[in-house]
Amino acid sequence: MPLALGCGRPAATAQDAQLVSSRGEKSAFSEYVGRSPWTVFVFVSRDCPCLDAHVPRLEQLVRDYASRGVQFVGVDSEVDATPESVAQQARKLPFAVLVDDGAILANAFGAKYATYSALVDREGRVVYRGGIDTDKRKMHDDATPYLRDAIDDVLAGAPPRRATGKALGCTLRKW
Amino acid sequence: MCVERRVLVLLALALLLRASPAAAQACCAGSGAVTPVRLGLHDQAAFGAQLRASNVYGSHDADGEYVPAPAGAREWEFGEDLFAAVRVLGRGQLGALVPWVQTHRRAGGREETGGGLGDLNLSARYDILLARESLLVPGVGLLAGVTLPTGRAVESAEKPLATDATGLGAVQVNGGVAVEQVFGPWLVGLSGLVAYRAPREVGGVTMELAPQWSLLGAGAYVFESGASVALSALYAVEGDATVAGRSAPQSSRRWLRGSVAASLPIDDAWSLLGSVFANPPVSSLGVNQTTAVGASFGAKWALL
């Protein structure tokens, strides 16, 4: 079973996801996650202030972990996402954004809100899914860094201390 | 027969002329009516408080003509509301609003102040579809509520000008549907509500207010900071009341209330709320209803 959620429930439909780049190139999910030991998918939405507020933290995460075998990618699962629109979104984010046509990946991961993130291993297993941290729009120094904790744990060879976290972003317009 | 007729006339007059405190309370519970406090998208619970003050500067008569308040007459209404809401079943929420009402009234050379606990409002909302989930289909929410007669009804008032009347005097059950959609920083919503008021005994006579229908339209703009400004209009109508099984002529009511409200988030949990509202002093926009202008200010705390 190449893809399973942290609780062991299969989410086979993620394998069907075709991720389209801003240049219109398509990549299969398995092909994408196979490029790196760990992949963080961050679900995005245009004009979402909660996502905008988290950009500095995402930039810091990329700086801290990109050289340690963690690749980051944004996913736009909204119904009106296009290669052109994700190219525009990527300008304010520290990673590329891909179109999730039909919201297949979002549905497979249970993503309903922007900032929802999934930490996936090379085989496509989701080990953490949920919010980036406990903040919504106002950033606090004492926020619990769900995603960072999960990355630290797996890089240390341990399972994430929590498998899920609440995401506090805008509703994804999937249809 | 003569006595019965006199009772009916007196009750009808009481209903028409002395119902303003109760009407104001029903309106305030009614305008937020079914969702006095609305949880944000990710809020699990919230509570808050608000202060209200309004001045009655005129009224619409039974023919819909606007009549300014007579010289020497004065009426101020104040309110303090406590409200709370909690999320249930993922997309559902339950709310409660506890109002305190005070009225200061001067009329006919008499001046008095009274007040007390108003009518407790309990509400429920279930969002079948959230705004922004679909590009084309707006969010749809089912609304329900009940207002309990915990306040003092006008017929039970002890003060001569009935300033100690703080409630409708009857159980009111609300139901409705709300639709809303997000367009970038704009939120547009429309809610339709109907309220059924249970019959009650007044002096041995059964009195029943007609069902009340209301339509609430609102448009809000959300700024980058998270602050928002909303413009809304509430239009409500109700037919003639029934007294002892007979329709009380010219007791129907209707009114329009416009408001501008603002919300300023302090952080992800705390926000300040404020509004100004008014019934326009334009003939035909109201019937058997006082016209007032007022403001409210409050604070809300939400648990994510």
Coordinates of C-alpha atoms in Angstrom, one line a residue, chain A residues 53-172:
Chain A
A53 CA -0.1 35.9 7.9
H54 CA 1.7 32.6 7.9
V55 CA 4.1 33.4 4.9
P56 CA 7.0 34.5 7.2
R57 CA 6.7 31.2 9.1
L58 CA 6.6 29.2 5.9
E59 CA 9.6 31.1 4.7
Q60 CA 11.4 30.2 8.0
L61 CA 10.4 26.5 7.6
V62 CA 11.8 26.4 4.1
R63 CA 15.0 28.0 5.3
D64 CA 15.4 25.5 8.1
Y65 CA 14.4 22.3 6.4
A66 CA 14.9 22.5 2.6
S67 CA 18.5 21.5 3.0
R68 CA 17.6 18.6 5.3
G69 CA 15.6 16.6 2.8
V70 CA 12.2 18.3 3.1
Q71 CA 10.6 19.8 0.0
F72 CA 7.7 22.2 0.3
V73 CA 5.0 22.7 -2.3
G74 CA 1.8 24.7 -2.3
V75 CA -1.4 23.1 -3.6
D76 CA -4.3 25.1 -5.0
S77 CA -7.3 22.8 -5.0
E78 CA -9.8 25.6 -5.7
V79 CA -12.2 25.1 -8.6
D80 CA -10.9 28.1 -10.5
A81 CA -7.2 27.4 -10.1
T82 CA -5.1 27.6 -13.3
P83 CA -1.4 27.5 -14.1
E84 CA -1.6 31.3 -14.4
S85 CA -3.2 31.8 -11.0
V86 CA -0.7 29.5 -9.2
A87 CA 2.2 31.3 -10.9
Q88 CA 0.8 34.5 -9.3
Q89 CA 0.4 32.9 -5.9
A90 CA 3.9 31.5 -5.9
R91 CA 5.3 35.0 -6.1
K92 CA 4.3 35.6 -2.5
L93 CA 5.1 32.1 -1.2
P94 CA 8.6 30.5 -0.7
F95 CA 7.7 27.5 -2.8
A96 CA 6.1 26.6 -6.1
V97 CA 2.3 26.1 -6.2
L98 CA 0.6 23.4 -8.1
V99 CA -2.9 23.0 -9.4
D100 CA -4.8 20.1 -7.8
D101 CA -7.4 19.6 -10.6
G102 CA -10.6 18.3 -9.2
A103 CA -9.4 18.7 -5.6
I104 CA -8.4 15.1 -5.6
L105 CA -5.4 15.6 -3.3
A106 CA -7.3 17.9 -1.0
N107 CA -10.1 15.4 -0.6
A108 CA -7.7 12.5 -0.1
F109 CA -5.9 14.4 2.7
G110 CA -9.1 15.8 4.2
A111 CA -8.0 19.4 3.5
K112 CA -10.9 21.9 3.8
Y113 CA -9.1 25.1 4.7
A114 CA -6.1 27.1 3.5
T115 CA -2.9 26.6 5.6
Y116 CA -3.8 22.9 6.0
S117 CA -0.6 21.0 5.5
A118 CA 0.4 17.4 5.1
L119 CA 3.8 15.9 5.8
V120 CA 4.3 12.9 3.5
D121 CA 7.2 10.4 3.2
R122 CA 8.8 9.2 0.0
E123 CA 6.4 6.3 -0.2
G124 CA 3.4 8.6 0.0
R125 CA 2.4 7.9 3.6
V126 CA 0.9 10.9 5.4
V127 CA 2.5 11.2 8.9
Y128 CA 1.1 14.6 9.9
R129 CA -1.8 16.5 8.6
G130 CA -3.5 19.7 9.8
G131 CA -2.6 23.3 10.6
I132 CA 0.8 24.9 10.5
D133 CA 0.4 26.0 14.1
T134 CA -2.2 27.2 16.6
D135 CA -2.3 30.8 15.2
K136 CA -5.1 32.0 12.8
R137 CA -4.2 35.5 11.8
K138 CA -2.4 37.2 14.6
M139 CA 1.0 35.6 15.1
H140 CA 2.0 34.7 18.6
D141 CA 5.5 33.8 19.9
D142 CA 4.0 31.0 22.1
A143 CA 2.0 29.3 19.3
T144 CA 2.4 25.6 19.2
P145 CA 4.3 24.8 15.9
Y146 CA 2.4 21.7 14.8
L147 CA 4.1 21.3 11.5
R148 CA 7.6 22.2 12.7
D149 CA 7.3 19.7 15.6
A150 CA 6.2 17.0 13.1
I151 CA 9.2 17.7 10.8
D152 CA 11.6 17.7 13.8
D153 CA 10.3 14.4 15.0
V154 CA 10.5 12.5 11.7
L155 CA 14.0 13.9 11.0
A156 CA 14.9 12.6 14.4
G157 CA 13.6 9.2 13.3
A158 CA 10.6 9.3 15.6
P159 CA 6.9 9.3 14.7
P160 CA 5.3 12.8 15.0
R161 CA 4.2 13.7 18.5
R162 CA 0.8 14.5 17.0
A163 CA -0.7 13.1 13.8
T164 CA -3.2 15.9 13.3
G165 CA -3.7 19.6 14.2
K166 CA -6.5 22.0 13.6
A167 CA -6.1 24.2 10.5
L168 CA -7.3 27.8 10.8
G169 CA -7.5 29.2 7.3
C170 CA -10.1 30.2 4.7
T171 CA -12.5 27.7 3.3
L172 CA -11.2 26.0 0.1

